[in-house]
PDB file of C-alpha atoms in Angstrom:
ATOM      1  CA  MET A 760     -31.138 -27.661 -47.872  1.00 53.00           C
ATOM      2  CA  GLN A 761     -27.560 -26.540 -47.869  1.00 56.00           C
ATOM      3  CA  LEU A 762     -28.165 -24.210 -50.836  1.00 48.00           C
ATOM      4  CA  ARG A 763     -31.169 -22.690 -49.096  1.00 52.00           C
ATOM      5  CA  ARG A 764     -29.140 -21.983 -45.904  1.00 53.00           C
ATOM      6  CA  TYR A 765     -26.348 -20.455 -48.027  1.00 49.00           C
ATOM      7  CA  VAL A 766     -28.804 -18.068 -49.771  1.00 47.00           C
ATOM      8  CA  LEU A 767     -30.583 -17.106 -46.551  1.00 47.00           C
ATOM      9  CA  THR A 768     -27.351 -16.249 -44.722  1.00 49.00           C
ATOM     10  CA  ARG A 769     -25.914 -14.317 -47.667  1.00 52.00           C
ATOM     11  CA  ARG A 770     -28.967 -12.089 -48.205  1.00 54.00           C
ATOM     12  CA  PRO A 771     -28.752 -10.343 -44.819  1.00 46.00           C
ATOM     13  CA  ALA A 772     -25.008  -9.875 -45.311  1.00 41.00           C
ATOM     14  CA  TRP A 773     -25.579  -8.246 -48.722  1.00 41.00           C
ATOM     15  CA  ALA A 774     -28.371  -6.082 -47.324  1.00 41.00           C
ATOM     16  CA  LEU A 775     -26.155  -4.911 -44.493  1.00 34.00           C
ATOM     17  CA  LEU A 776     -23.286  -4.201 -46.875  1.00 32.00           C
ATOM     18  CA  ALA A 777     -25.600  -2.274 -49.230  1.00 37.00           C
ATOM     19  CA  ALA A 778     -26.972  -0.227 -46.322  1.00 36.00           C
ATOM     20  CA  LEU A 779     -23.467   0.656 -45.126  1.00 32.00           C
ATOM     21  CA  LEU A 780     -22.389   1.680 -48.604  1.00 34.00           C
ATOM     22  CA  VAL A 781     -25.437   3.889 -49.113  1.00 38.00           C
ATOM     23  CA  THR A 782     -25.201   5.628 -45.739  1.00 38.00           C
ATOM     24  CA  GLY A 783     -21.461   6.023 -46.024  1.00 41.00           C
ATOM     25  CA  CYS A 784     -21.911   8.081 -49.203  1.00 39.00           C
ATOM     26  CA  THR A 785     -24.368  10.589 -47.788  1.00 39.00           C
ATOM     27  CA  ALA A 786     -23.334  13.814 -46.116  1.00 38.00           C
ATOM     28  CA  GLN A 787     -22.723  13.324 -42.448  1.00 38.00           C
ATOM     29  CA  PRO A 788     -22.874  16.126 -39.886  1.00 38.00           C
ATOM     30  CA  VAL A 789     -19.473  17.491 -38.971  1.00 38.00           C
ATOM     31  CA  ALA A 790     -18.593  16.781 -35.392  1.00 40.00           C
ATOM     32  CA  GLY A 791     -16.894  19.449 -33.389  1.00 39.00           C
ATOM     33  CA  PRO A 792     -17.419  22.054 -30.730  1.00 44.00           C
ATOM     34  CA  PRO A 793     -20.407  24.363 -31.021  1.00 52.00           C
ATOM     35  CA  ARG A 794     -19.682  27.681 -32.714  1.00 58.00           C
ATOM     36  CA  ALA A 795     -20.009  29.591 -29.433  1.00 68.00           C
ATOM     37  CA  ALA A 796     -17.147  27.558 -27.968  1.00 73.00           C
ATOM     38  CA  ALA A 797     -14.751  29.421 -30.283  1.00 92.00           C
ATOM     39  CA  PHE A 798     -15.436  32.638 -28.354  1.00 96.00           C
ATOM     40  CA  ASN A 799     -13.072  33.138 -25.423  1.00 96.00           C
ATOM     41  CA  PRO A 800     -13.431  35.575 -22.498  1.00 95.00           C
ATOM     42  CA  THR A 801     -11.480  38.258 -24.399  1.00 96.00           C
ATOM     43  CA  ASP A 802     -13.961  38.089 -27.272  1.00 97.00           C
ATOM     44  CA  ILE A 803     -16.942  38.390 -24.945  1.00 96.00           C
ATOM     45  CA  ALA A 804     -15.424  41.238 -22.921  1.00 94.00           C
ATOM     46  CA  TRP A 805     -14.490  43.103 -26.103  1.00 96.00           C
ATOM     47  CA  ILE A 806     -17.986  42.802 -27.580  1.00 96.00           C
ATOM     48  CA  GLN A 807     -19.681  43.694 -24.290  1.00 95.00           C
ATOM     49  CA  LEU A 808     -17.485  46.800 -23.938  1.00 94.00           C
ATOM     50  CA  MET A 809     -17.635  47.996 -27.545  1.00 96.00           C
ATOM     51  CA  ILE A 810     -21.440  48.006 -27.597  1.00 95.00           C
ATOM     52  CA  PRO A 811     -21.964  50.570 -24.809  1.00 94.00           C
ATOM     53  CA  MET A 812     -18.972  52.594 -26.022  1.00 95.00           C
ATOM     54  CA  ASP A 813     -20.514  52.894 -29.483  1.00 95.00           C
ATOM     55  CA  GLU A 814     -23.978  53.538 -28.027  1.00 95.00           C
ATOM     56  CA  ARG A 815     -22.650  56.457 -25.999  1.00 95.00           C
ATOM     57  CA  ALA A 816     -20.667  57.828 -28.926  1.00 96.00           C
ATOM     58  CA  ARG A 817     -23.829  57.536 -31.031  1.00 97.00           C
ATOM     59  CA  LEU A 818     -25.683  59.735 -28.534  1.00 97.00           C
ATOM     60  CA  LEU A 819     -22.975  62.355 -28.957  1.00 97.00           C
ATOM     61  CA  THR A 820     -23.008  62.253 -32.755  1.00 96.00           C
ATOM     62  CA  GLU A 821     -26.808  62.639 -32.729  1.00 96.00           C
ATOM     63  CA  LEU A 822     -26.365  66.050 -31.072  1.00 97.00           C
ATOM     64  CA  ALA A 823     -24.104  67.474 -33.774  1.00 96.00           C
ATOM     65  CA  PRO A 824     -26.596  68.380 -36.529  1.00 93.00           C
ATOM     66  CA  GLY A 825     -28.397  70.920 -34.349  1.00 93.00           C
ATOM     67  CA  ARG A 826     -25.446  72.122 -32.284  1.00 97.00           C
ATOM     68  CA  ALA A 827     -22.281  72.090 -34.388  1.00 96.00           C
ATOM     69  CA  GLY A 828     -20.815  75.444 -35.364  1.00 95.00           C
ATOM     70  CA  ASP A 829     -18.667  74.017 -38.137  1.00 94.00           C
ATOM     71  CA  PRO A 830     -20.688  72.572 -41.055  1.00 93.00           C
ATOM     72  CA  GLU A 831     -17.822  70.135 -41.740  1.00 92.00           C
ATOM     73  CA  LEU A 832     -18.204  68.789 -38.213  1.00 92.00           C
ATOM     74  CA  ALA A 833     -21.936  68.245 -38.761  1.00 93.00           C
ATOM     75  CA  ARG A 834     -21.193  66.268 -41.959  1.00 93.00           C
ATOM     76  CA  PHE A 835     -18.456  64.319 -40.199  1.00 93.00           C
ATOM     77  CA  ALA A 836     -20.809  63.541 -37.292  1.00 95.00           C
ATOM     78  CA  GLN A 837     -23.422  62.156 -39.689  1.00 94.00           C
ATOM     79  CA  ARG A 838     -20.864  59.814 -41.275  1.00 94.00           C
ATOM     80  CA  ALA A 839     -19.667  58.821 -37.799  1.00 94.00           C
ATOM     81  CA  ALA A 840     -23.253  58.125 -36.705  1.00 95.00           C
ATOM     82  CA  ASP A 841     -23.822  55.906 -39.743  1.00 95.00           C
ATOM     83  CA  ARG A 842     -20.607  54.006 -38.995  1.00 95.00           C
ATOM     84  CA  GLN A 843     -21.549  53.562 -35.327  1.00 96.00           C
ATOM     85  CA  GLU A 844     -24.992  52.269 -36.286  1.00 97.00           C
ATOM     86  CA  ALA A 845     -23.433  49.673 -38.601  1.00 97.00           C
ATOM     87  CA  GLU A 846     -20.880  48.694 -35.924  1.00 97.00           C
ATOM     88  CA  LEU A 847     -23.606  48.249 -33.332  1.00 97.00           C
ATOM     89  CA  ALA A 848     -25.565  45.961 -35.641  1.00 98.00           C
ATOM     90  CA  ARG A 849     -22.519  43.796 -36.334  1.00 97.00           C
ATOM     91  CA  LEU A 850     -21.470  43.705 -32.678  1.00 97.00           C
ATOM     92  CA  GLY A 851     -25.011  42.694 -31.682  1.00 97.00           C
ATOM     93  CA  GLU A 852     -24.992  39.862 -34.217  1.00 97.00           C
ATOM     94  CA  LEU A 853     -21.601  38.723 -32.966  1.00 96.00           C
ATOM     95  CA  LEU A 854     -22.797  38.795 -29.345  1.00 96.00           C
ATOM     96  CA  ALA A 855     -25.769  36.622 -30.301  1.00 95.00           C
ATOM     97  CA  ARG A 856     -23.515  34.113 -32.116  1.00 95.00           C
ATOM     98  CA  SER A 857     -21.173  33.994 -29.141  1.00 95.00           C
ATOM     99  CA  GLY A 858     -23.947  32.688 -26.917  1.00 93.00           C
ATOM    100  CA  ALA A 859     -23.066  35.251 -24.225  1.00 92.00           C
ATOM    101  CA  PRO A 860     -25.960  37.008 -22.522  1.00 89.00           C
ATOM    102  CA  ASP A 861     -26.661  40.644 -23.318  1.00 88.00           C
ATOM    103  CA  THR A 862     -26.292  41.679 -19.691  1.00 85.00           C
ATOM    104  CA  ARG A 863     -24.632  45.055 -20.380  1.00 82.00           C
ATOM    105  CA  PRO A 864     -21.947  44.710 -17.696  1.00 78.00           C
ATOM    106  CA  HIS A 865     -20.378  48.057 -18.698  1.00 76.00           C
ATOM    107  CA  GLU A 866     -23.613  50.039 -18.840  1.00 74.00           C
ATOM    108  CA  GLY A 867     -23.219  53.298 -16.965  1.00 73.00           C
ATOM    109  CA  HIS A 868     -19.460  52.957 -16.546  1.00 74.00           C
ATOM    110  CA  ASP A 869     -17.280  55.953 -17.207  1.00 80.00           C
ATOM    111  CA  MET A 870     -13.949  54.730 -18.465  1.00 88.00           C
ATOM    112  CA  PRO A 871     -11.394  55.850 -21.020  1.00 91.00           C
ATOM    113  CA  GLY A 872     -13.014  56.347 -24.386  1.00 93.00           C
ATOM    114  CA  MET A 873     -16.576  56.035 -23.129  1.00 94.00           C
ATOM    115  CA  VAL A 874     -18.495  59.274 -23.660  1.00 96.00           C
ATOM    116  CA  SER A 875     -19.621  60.081 -20.130  1.00 95.00           C
ATOM    117  CA  ALA A 876     -23.124  61.116 -19.121  1.00 94.00           C
ATOM    118  CA  ASP A 877     -21.604  64.414 -17.952  1.00 96.00           C
ATOM    119  CA  THR A 878     -20.054  65.027 -21.389  1.00 97.00           C
ATOM    120  CA  LEU A 879     -23.406  64.288 -23.029  1.00 97.00           C
ATOM    121  CA  ARG A 880     -25.182  66.736 -20.686  1.00 97.00           C
ATOM    122  CA  ARG A 881     -22.548  69.390 -21.307  1.00 97.00           C
ATOM    123  CA  ALA A 882     -22.589  68.893 -25.072  1.00 97.00           C
ATOM    124  CA  GLY A 883     -26.388  69.017 -25.068  1.00 97.00           C
ATOM    125  CA  ALA A 884     -26.267  72.462 -23.473  1.00 98.00           C
ATOM    126  CA  LEU A 885     -23.654  73.876 -25.877  1.00 98.00           C
ATOM    127  CA  SER A 886     -23.645  75.011 -29.472  1.00 97.00           C
ATOM    128  CA  GLY A 887     -21.271  76.490 -31.974  1.00 97.00           C
ATOM    129  CA  GLU A 888     -17.544  76.434 -31.357  1.00 96.00           C
ATOM    130  CA  GLU A 889     -17.903  75.311 -27.720  1.00 97.00           C
ATOM    131  CA  PHE A 890     -19.891  72.259 -28.806  1.00 97.00           C
ATOM    132  CA  ASP A 891     -17.336  71.563 -31.540  1.00 96.00           C
ATOM    133  CA  ARG A 892     -14.514  71.445 -28.980  1.00 96.00           C
ATOM    134  CA  VAL A 893     -16.361  69.122 -26.596  1.00 97.00           C
ATOM    135  CA  PHE A 894     -17.497  66.903 -29.476  1.00 96.00           C
ATOM    136  CA  ALA A 895     -14.031  66.637 -31.029  1.00 96.00           C
ATOM    137  CA  ALA A 896     -12.325  65.858 -27.705  1.00 96.00           C
ATOM    138  CA  ALA A 897     -14.875  63.203 -26.721  1.00 97.00           C
ATOM    139  CA  LEU A 898     -14.903  61.548 -30.130  1.00 96.00           C
ATOM    140  CA  ARG A 899     -11.100  61.542 -30.333  1.00 96.00           C
ATOM    141  CA  ALA A 900     -10.953  59.831 -26.933  1.00 97.00           C
ATOM    142  CA  HIS A 901     -13.595  57.313 -28.052  1.00 97.00           C
ATOM    143  CA  LEU A 902     -11.810  56.485 -31.303  1.00 97.00           C
ATOM    144  CA  THR A 903      -8.395  56.268 -29.642  1.00 97.00           C
ATOM    145  CA  GLN A 904      -9.657  53.850 -26.978  1.00 97.00           C
ATOM    146  CA  SER A 905     -11.579  51.835 -29.572  1.00 97.00           C
ATOM    147  CA  LEU A 906      -8.350  51.366 -31.535  1.00 97.00           C
ATOM    148  CA  LEU A 907      -6.621  50.049 -28.410  1.00 97.00           C
ATOM    149  CA  LEU A 908      -9.473  47.672 -27.613  1.00 97.00           C
ATOM    150  CA  CYS A 909      -9.643  46.363 -31.175  1.00 98.00           C
ATOM    151  CA  GLY A 910      -5.878  45.783 -31.161  1.00 97.00           C
ATOM    152  CA  GLY A 911      -6.236  43.809 -27.929  1.00 97.00           C
ATOM    153  CA  GLU A 912      -9.031  41.711 -29.410  1.00 97.00           C
ATOM    154  CA  ARG A 913      -7.020  40.956 -32.528  1.00 97.00           C
ATOM    155  CA  ALA A 914      -4.053  39.893 -30.387  1.00 97.00           C
ATOM    156  CA  SER A 915      -5.891  37.813 -27.778  1.00 97.00           C
ATOM    157  CA  GLY A 916      -9.340  36.957 -29.129  1.00 97.00           C
ATOM    158  CA  GLY A 917     -10.244  33.348 -29.808  1.00 95.00           C
ATOM    159  CA  ALA A 918     -13.006  33.598 -32.412  1.00 96.00           C
ATOM    160  CA  GLY A 919     -11.799  34.349 -35.914  1.00 96.00           C
ATOM    161  CA  GLU A 920     -14.935  36.303 -36.759  1.00 96.00           C
ATOM    162  CA  ALA A 921     -14.475  38.544 -33.694  1.00 97.00           C
ATOM    163  CA  ARG A 922     -10.808  39.165 -34.541  1.00 97.00           C
ATOM    164  CA  GLU A 923     -11.785  39.910 -38.133  1.00 97.00           C
ATOM    165  CA  LEU A 924     -14.427  42.422 -37.057  1.00 98.00           C
ATOM    166  CA  ALA A 925     -11.952  44.003 -34.648  1.00 98.00           C
ATOM    167  CA  GLY A 926      -9.533  44.451 -37.541  1.00 98.00           C
ATOM    168  CA  GLU A 927     -12.226  46.091 -39.659  1.00 97.00           C
ATOM    169  CA  LEU A 928     -13.296  48.378 -36.808  1.00 97.00           C
ATOM    170  CA  GLU A 929      -9.679  49.234 -36.088  1.00 97.00           C
ATOM    171  CA  LYS A 930      -9.067  50.215 -39.715  1.00 97.00           C
ATOM    172  CA  GLY A 931     -12.301  52.223 -39.920  1.00 96.00           C
ATOM    173  CA  GLY A 932     -11.615  53.912 -36.587  1.00 96.00           C
ATOM    174  CA  ALA A 933      -8.108  54.924 -37.648  1.00 97.00           C
ATOM    175  CA  GLU A 934      -9.497  56.402 -40.862  1.00 96.00           C
ATOM    176  CA  GLN A 935     -12.193  58.242 -38.930  1.00 94.00           C
ATOM    177  CA  LEU A 936      -9.655  59.586 -36.432  1.00 94.00           C
ATOM    178  CA  ALA A 937      -7.488  60.868 -39.287  1.00 94.00           C
ATOM    179  CA  LEU A 938     -10.529  62.547 -40.865  1.00 91.00           C
ATOM    180  CA  LEU A 939     -11.471  64.127 -37.554  1.00 89.00           C
ATOM    181  CA  ASP A 940      -7.950  65.472 -37.110  1.00 85.00           C
ATOM    182  CA  GLU A 941      -7.927  66.741 -40.687  1.00 82.00           C
ATOM    183  CA  ALA A 942     -11.370  68.357 -40.511  1.00 73.00           C
ATOM    184  CA  LEU A 943     -11.030  69.792 -37.025  1.00 67.00           C
ATOM    185  CA  PRO A 944      -7.364  70.332 -36.204  1.00 55.00           C
ATOM    186  CA  GLY A 945      -6.810  71.809 -32.769  1.00 56.00           C
ATOM    187  CA  LYS A 946     -10.426  71.491 -31.590  1.00 50.00           C
ATOM    188  CA  SER A 947      -9.664  69.072 -28.804  1.00 50.00           C
TER     189      SER A 947
END
């Protein structure tokens, strides 16, 4: 009787121990805050501002092929348009990962570096050297402001992936600004 009680009480203990050992060796989910929690208000504001800024600049660069007087400007505008398209895709992905709504809080705003609706109307009515001047001035302002915003994001952003993208955009924007100044000196 005593042997039987000993065996019956030991079996559940061994089964429990075996279960703990097996489950302890399997991959467990990592606990921690959700990914979106890494995004702070600076990250969200930066993303939500950069998207309409790039969208407006993209509208300007789309005008250049048919209106530019300088063939170098038309080539530059095409490269700028490609860059803006890639930036917009990455910013959109980042906005989705942040969990912030795509409410477009800066839509329609005219602020430093944002190509205004008036500038777009004016540029759309111009061609040749006049267009080149308006284009160069507006794109310089856009790139200059973008560099400032990206620097602010890198300094105060919370999400590493947003700061990293800001650094990439800052580097690309500085290169593009240098190319614009080299290709079109004095057309601002």
